[in-house]
Tab-separated table of C-alpha atoms and ligand atoms in Angstrom:
chain	number	residue	atom	x	y	z
A	1	UNK	CA	124.300	52.311	195.941
A	2	UNK	CA	128.635	51.938	195.739
A	3	UNK	CA	129.759	54.459	197.327
A	4	UNK	CA	133.322	55.513	197.397
A	5	UNK	CA	134.564	58.077	200.164
A	6	UNK	CA	137.635	60.221	198.663
A	7	UNK	CA	139.029	62.142	201.563
A	8	UNK	CA	138.803	61.601	205.252
A	9	UNK	CA	136.018	61.882	207.317
A	10	UNK	CA	135.754	59.943	210.534
A	11	UNK	CA	136.935	56.720	211.556
A	12	UNK	CA	132.989	55.405	211.768
A	13	UNK	CA	131.148	57.027	208.834
A	14	UNK	CA	132.519	52.980	206.190
A	15	UNK	CA	130.536	51.165	208.803
A	16	UNK	CA	127.428	54.069	208.782
A	17	UNK	CA	126.580	53.700	205.451
A	18	UNK	CA	127.359	49.892	204.350
A	19	UNK	CA	123.241	50.585	205.066
A	20	UNK	CA	122.897	51.835	202.012
A	21	UNK	CA	125.114	50.148	199.528
A	22	UNK	CA	128.925	49.164	198.931
A	23	UNK	CA	131.438	51.413	200.755
A	24	UNK	CA	135.481	51.964	199.176
A	25	UNK	CA	138.103	53.719	199.998
A	26	UNK	CA	139.745	52.695	196.527
A	27	UNK	CA	140.020	56.356	194.326
A	28	UNK	CA	140.484	53.921	191.749
A	29	UNK	CA	137.292	52.641	191.204
A	30	UNK	CA	135.410	56.390	190.455
A	31	UNK	CA	134.507	55.134	187.567
A	32	UNK	CA	132.263	52.802	188.444
A	33	UNK	CA	130.709	54.689	191.413
A	34	UNK	CA	126.919	56.145	192.714
A	35	UNK	CA	127.889	59.063	194.585
A	36	UNK	CA	132.062	60.571	195.729
A	37	UNK	CA	132.150	61.916	199.343
A	38	UNK	CA	134.951	64.521	198.548
A	39	UNK	CA	136.357	67.133	201.680
A	40	UNK	CA	138.763	69.564	200.618
A	41	UNK	CA	141.597	67.143	199.480
A	42	UNK	CA	139.964	66.104	196.721
A	43	UNK	CA	139.699	68.426	192.857
A	44	UNK	CA	136.532	67.249	191.323
A	45	UNK	CA	137.996	69.238	187.365
A	46	UNK	CA	136.312	68.759	184.400
A	47	UNK	CA	138.364	65.388	184.217
A	48	UNK	CA	137.335	64.219	187.312
A	49	UNK	CA	134.079	64.713	186.550
A	50	UNK	CA	134.280	63.223	182.779
A	51	UNK	CA	136.627	59.673	184.604
A	52	UNK	CA	133.538	59.328	186.834
A	53	UNK	CA	130.880	57.469	184.134
A	54	UNK	CA	127.847	56.554	186.963
A	55	UNK	CA	128.627	59.170	189.544
A	56	UNK	CA	125.068	60.511	190.150
A	57	UNK	CA	125.925	62.685	193.849
A	58	UNK	CA	128.844	64.265	195.603
A	59	UNK	CA	129.009	65.468	198.445
A	60	UNK	CA	131.495	67.644	199.897
A	61	UNK	CA	131.489	67.148	203.518
A	62	UNK	CA	132.359	71.110	204.339
A	63	UNK	CA	130.899	74.616	203.309
A	64	UNK	CA	132.912	75.556	199.945
A	65	UNK	CA	132.763	73.967	196.843
A	66	UNK	CA	135.633	75.759	194.992
A	67	UNK	CA	136.798	72.231	194.301
A	68	UNK	CA	134.026	70.789	192.602
A	69	UNK	CA	133.534	72.517	189.182
A	70	UNK	CA	129.411	72.915	189.841
A	71	UNK	CA	128.356	73.860	186.899
A	72	UNK	CA	129.800	71.305	184.684
A	73	UNK	CA	129.082	67.635	187.425
A	74	UNK	CA	125.647	69.675	187.643
A	75	UNK	CA	125.113	69.804	183.370
A	76	UNK	CA	126.371	66.006	183.536
A	77	UNK	CA	122.944	65.788	185.647
A	78	UNK	CA	125.548	65.065	188.968
A	79	UNK	CA	123.201	66.636	192.302
A	80	UNK	CA	126.458	68.339	194.632
A	81	UNK	CA	125.979	68.609	197.753
A	82	UNK	CA	127.743	70.606	201.239
A	83	UNK	CA	127.177	70.005	204.945
A	84	UNK	CA	126.968	73.622	205.049
A	85	UNK	CA	126.464	74.596	209.211
A	86	UNK	CA	127.753	71.709	210.773
A	87	UNK	CA	131.269	73.251	210.502
A	88	UNK	CA	130.216	76.655	212.078
A	89	UNK	CA	130.867	75.965	215.591
A	90	UNK	CA	134.039	74.094	214.671
A	91	UNK	CA	135.697	77.224	212.373
A	92	UNK	CA	134.372	79.851	214.807
A	93	UNK	CA	136.248	78.226	218.037
A	94	UNK	CA	139.747	77.993	215.485
A	95	UNK	CA	139.296	81.596	214.149
A	96	UNK	CA	138.437	82.377	218.111
A	97	UNK	CA	141.645	79.865	219.365
A	98	UNK	CA	143.986	82.521	216.597
A	99	UNK	CA	141.785	85.963	217.287
A	100	UNK	CA	142.984	85.155	221.607
A	101	UNK	CA	145.919	83.329	220.655
A	102	UNK	CA	147.265	87.618	219.491
A	103	UNK	CA	147.021	89.903	222.793
A	104	UNK	CA	147.498	86.577	225.266
A	105	UNK	CA	151.033	86.019	223.388
A	106	UNK	CA	150.077	82.920	224.106
A	107	UNK	CA	153.111	81.362	221.146
A	108	UNK	CA	155.786	83.352	222.037
A	109	UNK	CA	155.056	82.381	225.667
A	110	UNK	CA	155.376	79.636	224.504
A	111	UNK	CA	157.690	79.224	222.774
A	112	UNK	CA	160.168	80.982	225.565
A	113	UNK	CA	159.065	78.294	227.940
A	114	UNK	CA	159.855	75.736	225.896
A	115	UNK	CA	163.749	77.664	225.627
A	116	UNK	CA	164.322	78.161	228.994
A	117	UNK	CA	163.732	81.584	228.630
A	118	UNK	CA	161.392	83.523	231.845
A	119	UNK	CA	160.446	85.995	229.435
A	120	UNK	CA	157.373	87.764	231.884
A	121	UNK	CA	158.812	91.551	231.604
A	122	UNK	CA	159.351	91.779	227.782
A	123	UNK	CA	155.796	89.744	227.496
A	124	UNK	CA	153.481	92.645	228.295
A	125	UNK	CA	149.968	91.912	226.691
A	126	UNK	CA	146.466	94.012	225.618
A	127	UNK	CA	143.492	91.968	226.466
A	128	UNK	CA	139.712	91.124	223.979
A	129	UNK	CA	137.341	93.248	226.007
A	130	UNK	CA	136.418	96.294	224.390
A	131	UNK	CA	138.091	96.051	221.893
A	132	UNK	CA	136.219	96.357	218.464
A	133	UNK	CA	136.199	92.774	215.885
A	134	UNK	CA	134.825	93.147	212.203
A	135	UNK	CA	133.223	90.464	210.389
A	136	UNK	CA	133.284	90.166	206.552
A	137	UNK	CA	130.488	88.447	206.120
A	138	UNK	CA	128.591	87.562	208.766
A	139	UNK	CA	126.842	84.031	207.758
A	140	UNK	CA	127.049	80.648	209.935
A	141	UNK	CA	130.394	81.526	211.293
A	142	UNK	CA	130.782	84.690	211.405
A	143	UNK	CA	127.533	84.700	213.642
A	144	UNK	CA	128.435	81.658	215.958
A	145	UNK	CA	131.834	84.153	216.255
A	146	UNK	CA	130.069	87.593	216.307
A	147	UNK	CA	128.626	85.258	220.600
A	148	UNK	CA	131.767	84.334	221.232
A	149	UNK	CA	133.359	87.926	220.842
A	150	UNK	CA	130.691	89.461	222.741
A	151	UNK	CA	130.749	87.365	225.723
A	152	UNK	CA	134.161	88.755	225.396
A	153	UNK	CA	132.912	92.277	225.758
A	154	UNK	CA	134.281	93.278	221.873
A	155	UNK	CA	131.962	95.389	220.014
A	156	UNK	CA	131.041	93.647	216.758
A	157	UNK	CA	130.548	95.239	213.592
A	158	UNK	CA	130.053	93.379	209.954
A	159	UNK	CA	129.776	93.495	206.629
A	160	UNK	CA	127.410	91.031	204.228
A	161	UNK	CA	125.485	92.959	201.248
A	162	UNK	CA	123.855	89.834	200.960
A	163	UNK	CA	122.262	90.039	204.852
A	164	UNK	CA	120.594	93.365	205.737
A	165	UNK	CA	119.521	92.465	209.436
A	166	UNK	CA	121.597	90.360	212.311
A	167	UNK	CA	120.402	90.426	215.464
A	168	UNK	CA	123.552	90.447	216.842
A	169	UNK	CA	126.004	92.685	215.177
A	170	UNK	CA	126.104	95.967	213.872
A	171	UNK	CA	125.720	96.097	210.288
A	172	UNK	CA	128.394	98.180	208.463
A	173	UNK	CA	129.689	98.861	205.205
A	174	UNK	CA	132.982	97.573	204.532
A	175	UNK	CA	134.750	101.288	204.673
A	176	UNK	CA	133.431	102.026	208.490
A	177	UNK	CA	134.334	98.728	209.370
A	178	UNK	CA	138.223	99.169	208.512
A	179	UNK	CA	138.282	102.812	209.586
A	180	UNK	CA	137.404	100.986	213.519
A	181	UNK	CA	137.953	97.448	213.642
A	182	UNK	CA	140.906	96.285	216.170
A	183	UNK	CA	140.497	92.928	214.537
A	184	UNK	CA	139.574	91.023	211.886
A	185	UNK	CA	138.352	88.322	210.921
A	186	UNK	CA	136.672	87.104	207.769
A	187	UNK	CA	134.040	84.344	206.770
A	188	UNK	CA	133.034	84.805	203.368
A	189	UNK	CA	133.567	82.504	200.559
A	190	UNK	CA	136.525	82.345	197.291
A	191	UNK	CA	133.876	84.646	194.475
A	192	UNK	CA	135.368	87.641	192.621
A	193	UNK	CA	134.504	89.667	194.964
A	194	UNK	CA	136.521	88.477	197.570
A	195	UNK	CA	139.496	87.676	196.216
A	196	UNK	CA	142.473	89.794	197.217
A	197	UNK	CA	140.366	91.934	199.463
A	198	UNK	CA	142.841	91.928	201.228
A	199	UNK	CA	145.479	94.604	199.462
A	200	UNK	CA	147.297	97.064	200.212
A	201	UNK	CA	144.491	99.616	199.442
A	202	UNK	CA	142.835	97.990	201.563
A	203	UNK	CA	145.015	97.589	204.720
A	204	UNK	CA	145.897	100.937	204.184
A	205	UNK	CA	142.320	101.851	204.967
A	206	UNK	CA	142.305	100.196	208.234
A	207	UNK	CA	143.853	101.651	211.962
A	208	UNK	CA	147.606	100.921	212.432
A	209	UNK	CA	148.177	97.572	214.350
A	210	UNK	CA	145.349	95.788	212.554
A	211	UNK	CA	145.080	92.180	214.039
A	212	UNK	CA	143.670	90.704	210.937
A	213	UNK	CA	142.310	86.836	211.350
A	214	UNK	CA	141.710	84.259	208.036
A	215	UNK	CA	140.116	80.641	208.074
A	216	UNK	CA	137.745	81.848	204.941
A	217	UNK	CA	140.132	80.954	202.282
A	218	UNK	CA	143.895	82.144	201.618
A	219	UNK	CA	142.670	83.566	198.562
A	220	UNK	CA	141.010	86.584	200.004
A	221	UNK	CA	144.694	87.814	201.357
A	222	UNK	CA	147.360	89.490	198.680
A	223	UNK	CA	150.192	87.474	200.798
A	224	UNK	CA	152.700	89.728	199.233
A	225	UNK	CA	150.932	92.368	200.553
A	226	UNK	CA	150.283	91.538	204.213
A	227	UNK	CA	153.582	90.548	204.366
A	228	UNK	CA	155.168	93.814	203.330
A	229	UNK	CA	152.345	95.756	206.023
A	230	UNK	CA	153.498	92.661	208.929
A	231	UNK	CA	156.918	93.816	208.239
A	232	UNK	CA	156.105	97.738	208.600
A	233	UNK	CA	153.479	97.130	211.271
A	234	UNK	CA	150.644	98.580	209.594
A	235	UNK	CA	148.936	95.304	210.879
A	236	UNK	CA	150.136	94.213	214.329
A	237	UNK	CA	149.604	90.219	214.113
A	238	UNK	CA	147.938	87.558	211.002
A	239	UNK	CA	146.778	85.036	211.922
A	240	UNK	CA	145.735	81.955	209.747
A	241	UNK	CA	144.379	78.773	208.814
A	242	UNK	CA	143.959	78.696	205.484
A	243	UNK	CA	146.490	79.154	202.983
A	244	UNK	CA	146.816	80.028	198.875
A	245	UNK	CA	147.459	75.758	198.662
A	246	UNK	CA	146.999	72.958	201.724
A	247	UNK	CA	150.299	73.323	201.809
A	248	UNK	CA	151.626	76.057	201.246
A	249	UNK	CA	154.269	76.630	198.727
A	250	UNK	CA	157.177	77.278	200.654
A	251	UNK	CA	158.432	80.185	198.925
A	252	UNK	CA	154.929	81.641	200.504
A	253	UNK	CA	155.674	85.490	201.968
A	254	UNK	CA	154.079	85.431	204.354
A	255	UNK	CA	155.895	81.810	206.354
A	256	UNK	CA	159.063	84.278	206.349
A	257	UNK	CA	156.931	87.305	208.119
A	258	UNK	CA	157.085	88.549	211.042
A	259	UNK	CA	154.010	88.235	213.827
A	260	UNK	CA	152.041	85.810	211.097
A	261	UNK	CA	150.086	82.383	213.539
A	262	UNK	CA	149.498	79.474	211.916
A	263	UNK	CA	147.839	76.352	211.510
A	264	UNK	CA	147.532	73.865	208.854
A	265	UNK	CA	143.704	74.719	207.925
A	266	UNK	CA	142.720	72.219	210.835
A	267	UNK	CA	139.320	74.714	211.414
A	268	UNK	CA	137.180	72.434	210.665
A	269	UNK	CA	139.070	69.121	211.175
A	270	UNK	CA	137.308	68.767	215.078
A	271	UNK	CA	136.261	65.603	216.527
A	272	UNK	CA	132.743	66.398	217.163
A	273	UNK	CA	133.093	68.361	213.726
A	274	UNK	CA	133.383	64.987	211.934
A	275	UNK	CA	130.819	63.373	213.503
A	276	UNK	CA	127.801	66.498	212.764
A	277	UNK	CA	129.530	66.052	209.116
A	278	UNK	CA	128.674	62.100	208.934
A	279	UNK	CA	125.235	62.153	210.296
A	280	UNK	CA	124.708	65.433	207.399
A	281	UNK	CA	125.887	62.658	204.825
A	282	UNK	CA	123.877	59.886	206.027
A	283	UNK	CA	120.573	62.360	206.125
A	284	UNK	CA	121.743	63.071	202.416
A	285	UNK	CA	121.952	59.957	201.379
A	286	UNK	CA	118.748	58.800	203.307
A	287	UNK	CA	116.542	61.175	201.197
A	288	UNK	CA	118.868	60.073	197.520
A	289	UNK	CA	118.514	56.705	198.085
A	290	UNK	CA	115.432	56.017	196.057
A	291	UNK	CA	116.684	57.944	192.735
A	292	UNK	CA	119.854	55.645	192.978
B	1	NAD	P1	127.767	80.977	204.845
B	1	NAD	O1	127.789	80.988	203.472
B	1	NAD	O2	126.708	80.965	205.700
B	1	NAD	O3	128.559	83.044	205.064
B	1	NAD	C1	129.435	83.243	203.806
B	1	NAD	C2	128.494	84.494	203.848
B	1	NAD	O4	129.943	85.361	202.959
B	1	NAD	C3	127.681	84.887	203.079
B	1	NAD	O5	125.882	85.520	205.010
B	1	NAD	C4	127.481	85.815	201.713
B	1	NAD	O6	126.246	87.289	201.515
B	1	NAD	C5	129.205	86.442	202.750
B	1	NAD	N1	129.561	86.601	201.758
B	1	NAD	C6	129.921	86.916	199.941
B	1	NAD	N2	130.409	87.775	199.702
B	1	NAD	C7	131.087	88.648	200.639
B	1	NAD	C8	131.852	89.683	200.622
B	1	NAD	N3	131.887	90.125	199.133
B	1	NAD	N4	131.291	90.582	201.278
B	1	NAD	C9	131.469	90.266	202.892
B	1	NAD	N5	130.225	89.210	202.575
B	1	NAD	C10	129.921	88.303	201.951
B	1	NAD	O7	129.487	80.181	204.754
B	1	NAD	P2	129.842	80.069	206.784
B	1	NAD	O8	130.146	78.071	206.692
B	1	NAD	O9	129.447	80.689	207.758
B	1	NAD	O10	131.549	80.097	205.510
B	1	NAD	C11	132.337	80.626	204.836
B	1	NAD	C12	133.499	80.970	204.820
B	1	NAD	O11	134.336	79.882	205.865
B	1	NAD	C13	133.226	79.098	203.845
B	1	NAD	O12	133.178	80.043	202.204
B	1	NAD	C14	134.292	78.494	203.637
B	1	NAD	O13	135.770	79.847	202.742
B	1	NAD	C15	135.145	79.169	205.196
B	1	NAD	N6	135.196	77.822	206.010
B	1	NAD	C16	137.219	77.465	206.739
B	1	NAD	C17	136.817	77.024	206.999
B	1	NAD	C18	137.961	76.007	207.638
B	1	NAD	O14	138.826	74.287	207.872
B	1	NAD	N7	139.091	77.252	208.025
B	1	NAD	C19	136.077	75.389	207.187
B	1	NAD	C20	134.857	75.568	207.125
B	1	NAD	C21	134.395	76.745	206.064
């Protein structure tokens, strides 16, 4: 079996995969490999798949499959797997860090100290305790965020059309979530139903001063509408790990809008998660090795 590691995985992974065959990170060898490992950087388009003449298996280290033309791959007999739940803790911690940074005013406080200012009087704070968090999507990551939010004394609501019972959150319709939530955190895949779902209309139905956290996909948010809502103060802060592209286009209105907390898509990048992803990759190859 020939395995191409096309994107960044844990440095320990190549040695762990050697028992399955030859491991390479030379992308020019795509036409001869049986298995390709990708994260989000490599785009497995039709053209990519057509070029991979020997390919039998694509493993996406991570959750979404939006960088892979899954239907086309499957039509060519290529199996496609991801490492679905491995990243939940890492992304939930990131969502929580982004959410906490707003009421603690962590970024402004840090920057003021770096600038030599003692802003103790002007940096008035609030707390998460007692606030209502609305989760859009209550799957693996949403559930981990809910656990943490409950520990912080928050009331947790969620809208998720596929989940009928949930042990932690109160399931509500989207309109009710928008009406009641002080904080909204997105945990959905990018689908037709979620693309641009945070837009001028949905924001208008939210509480004044709502805080929105996005560790899902940049495309779930209409950037222009969000920038306008931040300028008007309707949205108090937008804390995001995800963008329309990695990195965002320099013309993105969010880069210059007020009260944006930004990280460069590092939600899943914890060392522990990279090791967990490696464990799942090994499990998949273990199941698959006799079929190649
Ligand atoms: P999951 O499949 O366990 O949960 C997603 C949930 O979204 C499902 O329960 C589904 O029913 C729900 N959903 C689908 N359409 C919806 C809609 N229109 N409205 C509300 N809910 C809807 O996935 P997960 O592991 O929790 O991951 C969620 C998303 O997080 C991924 O799809 C990916 O986009 C994103 N993600 C980001 C990073 C990062 O680095 N920031 C890393 C991993 C995953």
